[in-house]
Amino acid sequence: MAELKEARVPDIGGHDDVPVIELLVKPGDTVAKDQGLVTLESDKATMEVPAPFSGVIRELKVKLGDTLSEGALVALIEVIEAAAPAPTPAMAPVPAPVVPNPMPVIDTSESAAPVPARAPVAEPGQPGIPPMRFEADAVLPEKVPYASPAVRLFARELGVDLAQVSGSERGGRISKEDVQKYVKAALAGGAAPVAAATVAGGGGGLNLLPWPKVDFSKFGPVESKPLSRIQKISGANLARNWAMIPHVTQHDEADITALEELRVAINAENAKAIAAGKAGKLTMLAFLIKACVAALQKFPTFNASLDGDNLVLKQYFHIGFAADTPNGLVVPVLRDADQKGVAQIAKEMGELAALARDGKLKPEQMQGGCFTISSLGGIGGTKFTPIINAPEVAILGVSKSEIKPVWDGKAFQPKLMLPLSLSYDHRVIDGAAAARFTTYLGQLLADLRRAML
Ligand code: CAO
């Protein structure tokens, strides 16, 4: 008689809280004993949790992004065999790849489940959550090809859509040889051997060439270094955003001479309190956030997100700022910036930046952003093209301010000029609107009293 049994995570070699990166089955699927149920990926290895017995999946107890340890319940399986289940096999980790591909974690083939809607929960002391996330719910594709993580990785590297490959092994499992055969046949037939590289989340086929595989050591000494978890996930998000959003970058300069004088003067007035930790130092970025909020209020389409054919206009002002950390780029979000003064914003930014550097940002401290500022002003450079942090529609890049001669109609005056680079989603924002936005932002930064008008 049919019996409902639990499939749990077996011994995974001491790894704890390993994120689920792939759901290989769905309720109703019939699985063979040892067939993979889900794929886990730690910093060091990719592992499949096998079905301990043959049967029908009645309930899947995990979702993408969940973190699992040994013993965690993965699925309820209605056993259809009379035979007693064999002891749960230990999983053999497949070494994590050193991947030259810019989208190393997130499989861009159509066979792959999209990126987790929720990033895994960060634990204290671990790298934080990646900065740019999908907001949509993850969806399990209709047909999930049956293949080991190593074969999936191999196919991913070649850009092969496993859904197109027939598996020659028991139960239709796809082997490495099946993938090689598929590529050879496709090349011989003149067909494109690679899957239309589909941007996770449903971006449509891009028909890209596979990523070049080069043995760099043929040309000189090399050292391979795995990307950090943040780099892998933020890289995949950046690649998607760059590929899917028609970016245009509007460059401008703002005269911040008076603003910088004010900032320096206030910091000097508060020097003792700042040194005693009783007051925070005012930063240019805090003023920029305040000015951006005023510009977003004047131009609401910049404070919006695309949702199919609708534009969702937000009535709150949560501003993200890119923070450089030893583990990679993260974007903490400062909430309700419209309701806070510059001193408060500077204080909160300092706290968020410190948490980011220590890898201790909580997921909610990186969610809900409306607009992002990426400041490289403390480092250098004259302008750059920031990549929009989807599902936002614009991002402001800020470069290093410099004293420049500015003609006032009679003479050149030395002015401290701040370079602004606004990247915007051209599906939502026209060039004229972008130029109006940066012009207004420049006016505000030249004289923040305008924000009161
Ligand atoms: N022009 C000239 N100087 C600037 C400036 C600008 N636009 N912005 C900041 N500075 C100065 C500051 O005044 C500060 O000098 P003092 O110590 O003398 O006051 C110094 O540069 C250092 O500033 P900072 O960059 O450390 O601090 P911040 O408040 O400006 O920025 C933070 C904080 C977290 C945004 C920053 O540390 C950071 O991580 N920046 C990198 C962001 C990034 O990587 N963006 C790229 C994303 S895409 O890959």
PDB file of C-alpha atoms in Angstrom, residues 105-374:
ATOM      1  CA  VAL A 105      25.655  30.843 -10.166  1.00  0.00           C
ATOM      2  CA  ILE A 106      22.518  31.637 -11.981  1.00  0.00           C
ATOM      3  CA  ASP A 107      21.967  29.299 -14.843  1.00  0.00           C
ATOM      4  CA  THR A 108      20.867  31.332 -17.823  1.00  0.00           C
ATOM      5  CA  SER A 109      19.611  28.342 -19.727  1.00  0.00           C
ATOM      6  CA  GLU A 110      15.873  27.982 -19.942  1.00  0.00           C
ATOM      7  CA  SER A 111      16.133  24.784 -17.971  1.00  0.00           C
ATOM      8  CA  ALA A 112      17.224  26.543 -14.884  1.00  0.00           C
ATOM      9  CA  ALA A 113      14.971  27.775 -12.179  1.00  0.00           C
ATOM     10  CA  PRO A 114      15.240  31.542 -11.822  1.00  0.00           C
ATOM     11  CA  VAL A 115      17.185  33.269  -9.117  1.00  0.00           C
ATOM     12  CA  PRO A 116      15.615  33.031  -5.688  1.00  0.00           C
ATOM     13  CA  ALA A 117      13.083  35.743  -5.082  1.00  0.00           C
ATOM     14  CA  ARG A 118      14.386  36.038  -1.566  1.00  0.00           C
ATOM     15  CA  ALA A 119      18.089  36.000  -0.989  1.00  0.00           C
ATOM     16  CA  PRO A 120      19.257  33.585   1.675  1.00  0.00           C
ATOM     17  CA  VAL A 121      19.188  34.909   5.185  1.00  0.00           C
ATOM     18  CA  ALA A 122      22.521  36.345   6.187  1.00  0.00           C
ATOM     19  CA  GLU A 123      24.014  35.153   9.414  1.00  0.00           C
ATOM     20  CA  PRO A 124      26.191  37.384  11.522  1.00  0.00           C
ATOM     21  CA  GLY A 125      29.732  37.149  10.309  1.00  0.00           C
ATOM     22  CA  GLN A 126      28.720  35.898   6.886  1.00  0.00           C
ATOM     23  CA  PRO A 127      28.642  37.932   3.738  1.00  0.00           C
ATOM     24  CA  GLY A 128      25.428  39.868   3.397  1.00  0.00           C
ATOM     25  CA  ILE A 129      22.689  39.457   0.888  1.00  0.00           C
ATOM     26  CA  PRO A 130      23.413  40.428  -2.675  1.00  0.00           C
ATOM     27  CA  PRO A 131      22.399  43.935  -3.542  1.00  0.00           C
ATOM     28  CA  MET A 132      20.214  43.458  -6.527  1.00  0.00           C
ATOM     29  CA  ARG A 133      17.431  40.927  -6.325  1.00  0.00           C
ATOM     30  CA  PHE A 134      14.438  39.749  -8.270  1.00  0.00           C
ATOM     31  CA  GLU A 135      11.187  40.760  -6.731  1.00  0.00           C
ATOM     32  CA  ALA A 136       9.132  38.229  -8.647  1.00  0.00           C
ATOM     33  CA  ASP A 137       8.383  34.841  -7.188  1.00  0.00           C
ATOM     34  CA  ALA A 138      10.574  32.059  -8.402  1.00  0.00           C
ATOM     35  CA  VAL A 139       8.805  29.643 -10.711  1.00  0.00           C
ATOM     36  CA  LEU A 140       9.660  26.037 -11.317  1.00  0.00           C
ATOM     37  CA  PRO A 141       9.802  25.351 -15.020  1.00  0.00           C
ATOM     38  CA  GLU A 142       7.457  22.797 -16.509  1.00  0.00           C
ATOM     39  CA  LYS A 143      10.133  20.370 -17.582  1.00  0.00           C
ATOM     40  CA  VAL A 144      13.139  20.035 -15.349  1.00  0.00           C
ATOM     41  CA  PRO A 145      15.880  18.009 -17.028  1.00  0.00           C
ATOM     42  CA  TYR A 146      17.281  15.154 -15.015  1.00  0.00           C
ATOM     43  CA  ALA A 147      21.061  15.530 -14.729  1.00  0.00           C
ATOM     44  CA  SER A 148      23.758  15.644 -12.087  1.00  0.00           C
ATOM     45  CA  PRO A 149      25.163  18.982 -10.886  1.00  0.00           C
ATOM     46  CA  ALA A 150      28.412  18.239 -12.726  1.00  0.00           C
ATOM     47  CA  VAL A 151      26.533  17.717 -15.982  1.00  0.00           C
ATOM     48  CA  ARG A 152      24.448  20.827 -15.338  1.00  0.00           C
ATOM     49  CA  LEU A 153      27.637  22.803 -14.815  1.00  0.00           C
ATOM     50  CA  PHE A 154      29.148  21.351 -17.985  1.00  0.00           C
ATOM     51  CA  ALA A 155      26.040  22.279 -19.988  1.00  0.00           C
ATOM     52  CA  ARG A 156      25.975  25.729 -18.431  1.00  0.00           C
ATOM     53  CA  GLU A 157      29.586  26.321 -19.452  1.00  0.00           C
ATOM     54  CA  LEU A 158      28.751  25.368 -23.043  1.00  0.00           C
ATOM     55  CA  GLY A 159      25.546  27.375 -23.003  1.00  0.00           C
ATOM     56  CA  VAL A 160      23.494  24.262 -23.712  1.00  0.00           C
ATOM     57  CA  ASP A 161      19.849  24.212 -22.717  1.00  0.00           C
ATOM     58  CA  LEU A 162      19.497  20.834 -21.011  1.00  0.00           C
ATOM     59  CA  ALA A 163      15.792  20.775 -21.797  1.00  0.00           C
ATOM     60  CA  GLN A 164      16.787  20.203 -25.431  1.00  0.00           C
ATOM     61  CA  VAL A 165      19.044  17.239 -24.648  1.00  0.00           C
ATOM     62  CA  SER A 166      17.765  13.636 -24.529  1.00  0.00           C
ATOM     63  CA  GLY A 167      19.124  11.624 -21.650  1.00  0.00           C
ATOM     64  CA  SER A 168      20.425   8.169 -22.491  1.00  0.00           C
ATOM     65  CA  GLU A 169      20.768   6.940 -18.932  1.00  0.00           C
ATOM     66  CA  ARG A 170      18.217   5.183 -16.758  1.00  0.00           C
ATOM     67  CA  GLY A 171      15.128   7.262 -16.198  1.00  0.00           C
ATOM     68  CA  GLY A 172      16.181   9.688 -18.935  1.00  0.00           C
ATOM     69  CA  ARG A 173      19.109  11.033 -16.898  1.00  0.00           C
ATOM     70  CA  ILE A 174      21.386  13.173 -19.052  1.00  0.00           C
ATOM     71  CA  SER A 175      25.086  12.304 -19.100  1.00  0.00           C
ATOM     72  CA  LYS A 176      28.066  14.433 -20.068  1.00  0.00           C
ATOM     73  CA  GLU A 177      28.312  12.355 -23.266  1.00  0.00           C
ATOM     74  CA  ASP A 178      24.685  13.235 -24.082  1.00  0.00           C
ATOM     75  CA  VAL A 179      25.574  16.922 -23.867  1.00  0.00           C
ATOM     76  CA  GLN A 180      28.676  16.429 -26.027  1.00  0.00           C
ATOM     77  CA  LYS A 181      26.620  14.488 -28.584  1.00  0.00           C
ATOM     78  CA  TYR A 182      24.027  17.248 -28.656  1.00  0.00           C
ATOM     79  CA  VAL A 183      26.672  19.916 -29.287  1.00  0.00           C
ATOM     80  CA  LYS A 184      28.359  17.850 -32.023  1.00  0.00           C
ATOM     81  CA  ALA A 185      25.038  17.191 -33.758  1.00  0.00           C
ATOM     82  CA  ALA A 186      24.062  20.838 -33.549  1.00  0.00           C
ATOM     83  CA  LEU A 187      27.401  21.946 -34.987  1.00  0.00           C
ATOM     84  CA  ALA A 188      27.248  19.380 -37.784  1.00  0.00           C
ATOM     85  CA  GLY A 189      23.730  20.451 -38.639  1.00  0.00           C
ATOM     86  CA  GLY A 190      24.673  24.105 -38.662  1.00  0.00           C
ATOM     87  CA  ALA A 191      22.174  24.803 -35.948  1.00  0.00           C
ATOM     88  CA  ALA A 192      23.046  26.995 -33.024  1.00  0.00           C
ATOM     89  CA  PRO A 193      24.525  24.603 -30.474  1.00  0.00           C
ATOM     90  CA  VAL A 194      23.781  26.775 -27.562  1.00  0.00           C
ATOM     91  CA  ALA A 195      20.594  27.571 -25.854  1.00  0.00           C
ATOM     92  CA  ALA A 196      19.251  30.990 -26.467  1.00  0.00           C
ATOM     93  CA  ALA A 197      20.866  32.488 -23.413  1.00  0.00           C
ATOM     94  CA  THR A 198      17.818  33.444 -21.524  1.00  0.00           C
ATOM     95  CA  VAL A 199      18.005  35.967 -18.801  1.00  0.00           C
ATOM     96  CA  ALA A 200      16.715  34.388 -15.633  1.00  0.00           C
ATOM     97  CA  GLY A 201      13.355  35.753 -14.756  1.00  0.00           C
ATOM     98  CA  GLY A 202      11.952  35.495 -18.237  1.00  0.00           C
ATOM     99  CA  GLY A 203      13.972  37.868 -20.326  1.00  0.00           C
ATOM    100  CA  GLY A 204      13.568  36.160 -23.643  1.00  0.00           C
ATOM    101  CA  GLY A 205      16.320  34.593 -25.745  1.00  0.00           C
ATOM    102  CA  LEU A 206      19.421  36.609 -26.485  1.00  0.00           C
ATOM    103  CA  ASN A 207      21.038  34.058 -28.811  1.00  0.00           C
ATOM    104  CA  LEU A 208      24.439  34.770 -27.397  1.00  0.00           C
ATOM    105  CA  LEU A 209      27.570  32.871 -28.232  1.00  0.00           C
ATOM    106  CA  PRO A 210      28.793  30.585 -25.490  1.00  0.00           C
ATOM    107  CA  TRP A 211      31.314  32.100 -23.138  1.00  0.00           C
ATOM    108  CA  PRO A 212      34.848  31.558 -24.492  1.00  0.00           C
ATOM    109  CA  LYS A 213      36.694  28.742 -22.776  1.00  0.00           C
ATOM    110  CA  VAL A 214      40.358  29.619 -22.690  1.00  0.00           C
ATOM    111  CA  ASP A 215      43.217  27.818 -21.023  1.00  0.00           C
ATOM    112  CA  PHE A 216      44.946  30.970 -19.815  1.00  0.00           C
ATOM    113  CA  SER A 217      47.866  28.980 -18.414  1.00  0.00           C
ATOM    114  CA  LYS A 218      48.949  28.370 -22.001  1.00  0.00           C
ATOM    115  CA  PHE A 219      49.898  32.032 -22.190  1.00  0.00           C
ATOM    116  CA  GLY A 220      51.534  32.570 -18.803  1.00  0.00           C
ATOM    117  CA  PRO A 221      51.266  31.807 -15.106  1.00  0.00           C
ATOM    118  CA  VAL A 222      47.793  32.205 -13.596  1.00  0.00           C
ATOM    119  CA  GLU A 223      46.074  31.794 -10.260  1.00  0.00           C
ATOM    120  CA  SER A 224      42.402  30.819  -9.974  1.00  0.00           C
ATOM    121  CA  LYS A 225      40.388  32.410  -7.224  1.00  0.00           C
ATOM    122  CA  PRO A 226      36.701  31.611  -6.664  1.00  0.00           C
ATOM    123  CA  LEU A 227      34.331  34.553  -6.724  1.00  0.00           C
ATOM    124  CA  SER A 228      32.762  35.413  -3.398  1.00  0.00           C
ATOM    125  CA  ARG A 229      29.124  34.552  -2.878  1.00  0.00           C
ATOM    126  CA  ILE A 230      28.178  38.230  -3.156  1.00  0.00           C
ATOM    127  CA  GLN A 231      30.180  38.617  -6.367  1.00  0.00           C
ATOM    128  CA  LYS A 232      28.506  35.584  -7.909  1.00  0.00           C
ATOM    129  CA  ILE A 233      24.985  36.663  -7.150  1.00  0.00           C
ATOM    130  CA  SER A 234      25.414  40.390  -7.698  1.00  0.00           C
ATOM    131  CA  GLY A 235      27.273  39.611 -10.936  1.00  0.00           C
ATOM    132  CA  ALA A 236      24.332  37.616 -12.232  1.00  0.00           C
ATOM    133  CA  ASN A 237      21.935  40.403 -11.319  1.00  0.00           C
ATOM    134  CA  LEU A 238      24.131  43.061 -12.927  1.00  0.00           C
ATOM    135  CA  ALA A 239      24.381  40.974 -16.100  1.00  0.00           C
ATOM    136  CA  ARG A 240      20.607  40.572 -16.236  1.00  0.00           C
ATOM    137  CA  ASN A 241      19.971  44.258 -15.611  1.00  0.00           C
ATOM    138  CA  TRP A 242      22.514  45.328 -18.227  1.00  0.00           C
ATOM    139  CA  ALA A 243      21.089  42.888 -20.776  1.00  0.00           C
ATOM    140  CA  MET A 244      17.404  43.551 -20.141  1.00  0.00           C
ATOM    141  CA  ILE A 245      17.204  47.262 -19.458  1.00  0.00           C
ATOM    142  CA  PRO A 246      17.850  49.730 -22.277  1.00  0.00           C
ATOM    143  CA  HIS A 247      20.251  51.979 -20.392  1.00  0.00           C
ATOM    144  CA  VAL A 248      21.088  55.542 -21.290  1.00  0.00           C
ATOM    145  CA  THR A 249      23.399  57.604 -19.099  1.00  0.00           C
ATOM    146  CA  GLN A 250      22.916  61.352 -18.804  1.00  0.00           C
ATOM    147  CA  HIS A 251      26.021  63.170 -17.591  1.00  0.00           C
ATOM    148  CA  ASP A 252      25.969  66.540 -15.889  1.00  0.00           C
ATOM    149  CA  GLU A 253      27.846  68.600 -13.329  1.00  0.00           C
ATOM    150  CA  ALA A 254      26.538  70.313 -10.216  1.00  0.00           C
ATOM    151  CA  ASP A 255      28.079  73.336  -8.593  1.00  0.00           C
ATOM    152  CA  ILE A 256      28.513  72.237  -4.962  1.00  0.00           C
ATOM    153  CA  THR A 257      30.806  75.081  -3.905  1.00  0.00           C
ATOM    154  CA  ALA A 258      28.360  76.531  -1.371  1.00  0.00           C
ATOM    155  CA  LEU A 259      27.154  73.119  -0.226  1.00  0.00           C
ATOM    156  CA  GLU A 260      30.685  71.905   0.463  1.00  0.00           C
ATOM    157  CA  GLU A 261      31.448  75.122   2.359  1.00  0.00           C
ATOM    158  CA  LEU A 262      28.356  74.559   4.481  1.00  0.00           C
ATOM    159  CA  ARG A 263      29.232  70.902   5.076  1.00  0.00           C
ATOM    160  CA  VAL A 264      32.803  71.711   6.109  1.00  0.00           C
ATOM    161  CA  ALA A 265      31.607  74.578   8.336  1.00  0.00           C
ATOM    162  CA  ILE A 266      29.014  72.452  10.147  1.00  0.00           C
ATOM    163  CA  ASN A 267      31.475  69.615  10.624  1.00  0.00           C
ATOM    164  CA  ALA A 268      33.978  72.127  12.044  1.00  0.00           C
ATOM    165  CA  GLU A 269      31.317  73.507  14.434  1.00  0.00           C
ATOM    166  CA  ASN A 270      30.562  69.964  15.585  1.00  0.00           C
ATOM    167  CA  ALA A 271      34.163  68.762  15.598  1.00  0.00           C
ATOM    168  CA  LYS A 272      34.233  68.111  19.360  1.00  0.00           C
ATOM    169  CA  ALA A 273      30.899  66.312  19.377  1.00  0.00           C
ATOM    170  CA  ILE A 274      31.946  64.276  16.310  1.00  0.00           C
ATOM    171  CA  ALA A 275      35.254  63.327  17.970  1.00  0.00           C
ATOM    172  CA  ALA A 276      33.350  62.299  21.140  1.00  0.00           C
ATOM    173  CA  GLY A 277      30.961  60.205  19.058  1.00  0.00           C
ATOM    174  CA  LYS A 278      28.028  62.408  20.070  1.00  0.00           C
ATOM    175  CA  ALA A 279      27.371  63.704  16.549  1.00  0.00           C
ATOM    176  CA  GLY A 280      27.868  62.262  13.103  1.00  0.00           C
ATOM    177  CA  LYS A 281      29.954  63.833  10.373  1.00  0.00           C
ATOM    178  CA  LEU A 282      27.880  65.275   7.553  1.00  0.00           C
ATOM    179  CA  THR A 283      28.825  63.618   4.268  1.00  0.00           C
ATOM    180  CA  MET A 284      28.270  64.806   0.715  1.00  0.00           C
ATOM    181  CA  LEU A 285      26.401  61.579   0.052  1.00  0.00           C
ATOM    182  CA  ALA A 286      23.850  62.418   2.767  1.00  0.00           C
ATOM    183  CA  PHE A 287      23.165  65.782   1.084  1.00  0.00           C
ATOM    184  CA  LEU A 288      22.905  63.980  -2.249  1.00  0.00           C
ATOM    185  CA  ILE A 289      20.288  61.614  -0.861  1.00  0.00           C
ATOM    186  CA  LYS A 290      18.265  64.564   0.384  1.00  0.00           C
ATOM    187  CA  ALA A 291      18.546  66.325  -2.978  1.00  0.00           C
ATOM    188  CA  CYS A 292      17.633  63.137  -4.874  1.00  0.00           C
ATOM    189  CA  VAL A 293      14.502  62.707  -2.759  1.00  0.00           C
ATOM    190  CA  ALA A 294      13.409  66.229  -3.708  1.00  0.00           C
ATOM    191  CA  ALA A 295      14.085  65.451  -7.388  1.00  0.00           C
ATOM    192  CA  LEU A 296      12.182  62.150  -7.135  1.00  0.00           C
ATOM    193  CA  GLN A 297       9.246  64.026  -5.613  1.00  0.00           C
ATOM    194  CA  LYS A 298       9.261  66.442  -8.527  1.00  0.00           C
ATOM    195  CA  PHE A 299       9.723  63.672 -11.146  1.00  0.00           C
ATOM    196  CA  PRO A 300       7.723  60.686  -9.845  1.00  0.00           C
ATOM    197  CA  THR A 301       8.466  58.419 -12.825  1.00  0.00           C
ATOM    198  CA  PHE A 302      12.010  58.102 -11.474  1.00  0.00           C
ATOM    199  CA  ASN A 303      10.563  56.716  -8.234  1.00  0.00           C
ATOM    200  CA  ALA A 304       8.805  53.869  -9.993  1.00  0.00           C
ATOM    201  CA  SER A 305       9.093  50.284 -11.181  1.00  0.00           C
ATOM    202  CA  LEU A 306       7.851  48.547 -14.300  1.00  0.00           C
ATOM    203  CA  ASP A 307       5.327  45.797 -13.672  1.00  0.00           C
ATOM    204  CA  GLY A 308       4.395  44.393 -17.067  1.00  0.00           C
ATOM    205  CA  ASP A 309       2.531  47.187 -18.828  1.00  0.00           C
ATOM    206  CA  ASN A 310       2.062  49.151 -15.613  1.00  0.00           C
ATOM    207  CA  LEU A 311       4.290  51.658 -13.966  1.00  0.00           C
ATOM    208  CA  VAL A 312       4.146  51.351 -10.195  1.00  0.00           C
ATOM    209  CA  LEU A 313       4.688  54.803  -8.720  1.00  0.00           C
ATOM    210  CA  LYS A 314       5.970  54.641  -5.174  1.00  0.00           C
ATOM    211  CA  GLN A 315       4.874  57.076  -2.547  1.00  0.00           C
ATOM    212  CA  TYR A 316       7.743  56.232  -0.242  1.00  0.00           C
ATOM    213  CA  PHE A 317      11.382  57.194  -0.641  1.00  0.00           C
ATOM    214  CA  HIS A 318      13.812  54.434   0.273  1.00  0.00           C
ATOM    215  CA  ILE A 319      17.218  55.194  -1.204  1.00  0.00           C
ATOM    216  CA  GLY A 320      19.884  52.571  -1.800  1.00  0.00           C
ATOM    217  CA  PHE A 321      23.575  53.375  -1.880  1.00  0.00           C
ATOM    218  CA  ALA A 322      26.272  51.161  -3.337  1.00  0.00           C
ATOM    219  CA  ALA A 323      28.818  50.167  -0.734  1.00  0.00           C
ATOM    220  CA  ASP A 324      32.154  48.672  -1.536  1.00  0.00           C
ATOM    221  CA  THR A 325      32.976  45.800   0.853  1.00  0.00           C
ATOM    222  CA  PRO A 326      35.789  43.248   1.009  1.00  0.00           C
ATOM    223  CA  ASN A 327      33.303  40.621  -0.212  1.00  0.00           C
ATOM    224  CA  GLY A 328      31.924  42.665  -3.081  1.00  0.00           C
ATOM    225  CA  LEU A 329      29.303  45.233  -3.864  1.00  0.00           C
ATOM    226  CA  VAL A 330      26.183  45.520  -1.708  1.00  0.00           C
ATOM    227  CA  VAL A 331      23.397  48.090  -1.658  1.00  0.00           C
ATOM    228  CA  PRO A 332      22.056  48.985   1.789  1.00  0.00           C
ATOM    229  CA  VAL A 333      18.758  50.844   1.680  1.00  0.00           C
ATOM    230  CA  LEU A 334      18.085  53.925   3.759  1.00  0.00           C
ATOM    231  CA  ARG A 335      14.376  53.983   4.485  1.00  0.00           C
ATOM    232  CA  ASP A 336      12.033  56.990   4.428  1.00  0.00           C
ATOM    233  CA  ALA A 337      14.756  59.434   3.453  1.00  0.00           C
ATOM    234  CA  ASP A 338      12.063  62.091   2.886  1.00  0.00           C
ATOM    235  CA  GLN A 339      11.271  62.061   6.593  1.00  0.00           C
ATOM    236  CA  LYS A 340      14.858  62.441   7.794  1.00  0.00           C
ATOM    237  CA  GLY A 341      17.296  65.311   8.059  1.00  0.00           C
ATOM    238  CA  VAL A 342      20.790  65.255   6.548  1.00  0.00           C
ATOM    239  CA  ALA A 343      22.447  64.558   9.933  1.00  0.00           C
ATOM    240  CA  GLN A 344      20.170  61.594  10.569  1.00  0.00           C
ATOM    241  CA  ILE A 345      20.748  60.287   7.030  1.00  0.00           C
ATOM    242  CA  ALA A 346      24.539  60.602   7.450  1.00  0.00           C
ATOM    243  CA  LYS A 347      24.372  58.759  10.776  1.00  0.00           C
ATOM    244  CA  GLU A 348      22.235  55.901   9.418  1.00  0.00           C
ATOM    245  CA  MET A 349      24.371  55.626   6.290  1.00  0.00           C
ATOM    246  CA  GLY A 350      27.487  55.297   8.406  1.00  0.00           C
ATOM    247  CA  GLU A 351      25.851  52.511  10.413  1.00  0.00           C
ATOM    248  CA  LEU A 352      24.607  50.702   7.297  1.00  0.00           C
ATOM    249  CA  ALA A 353      27.994  51.031   5.572  1.00  0.00           C
ATOM    250  CA  ALA A 354      29.717  49.567   8.660  1.00  0.00           C
ATOM    251  CA  LEU A 355      27.285  46.634   8.720  1.00  0.00           C
ATOM    252  CA  ALA A 356      27.870  46.142   4.986  1.00  0.00           C
ATOM    253  CA  ARG A 357      31.637  46.046   5.422  1.00  0.00           C
ATOM    254  CA  ASP A 358      31.282  43.492   8.237  1.00  0.00           C
ATOM    255  CA  GLY A 359      28.880  41.366   6.156  1.00  0.00           C
ATOM    256  CA  LYS A 360      26.175  41.814   8.781  1.00  0.00           C
ATOM    257  CA  LEU A 361      23.428  43.560   6.820  1.00  0.00           C
ATOM    258  CA  LYS A 362      20.051  41.932   7.284  1.00  0.00           C
ATOM    259  CA  PRO A 363      17.980  41.127   4.174  1.00  0.00           C
ATOM    260  CA  GLU A 364      15.417  43.790   5.066  1.00  0.00           C
ATOM    261  CA  GLN A 365      18.207  46.382   5.161  1.00  0.00           C
ATOM    262  CA  MET A 366      18.759  45.749   1.453  1.00  0.00           C
ATOM    263  CA  GLN A 367      15.175  45.553   0.270  1.00  0.00           C
ATOM    264  CA  GLY A 368      12.554  48.003  -0.890  1.00  0.00           C
ATOM    265  CA  GLY A 369      14.856  50.523  -2.539  1.00  0.00           C
ATOM    266  CA  CYS A 370      13.314  53.051  -4.955  1.00  0.00           C
ATOM    267  CA  PHE A 371      16.434  54.663  -6.387  1.00  0.00           C
ATOM    268  CA  THR A 372      20.139  54.010  -5.923  1.00  0.00           C
ATOM    269  CA  ILE A 373      23.175  56.247  -5.636  1.00  0.00           C
ATOM    270  CA  SER A 374      26.594  54.869  -6.463  1.00  0.00           C
TER     271      SER A 374
END
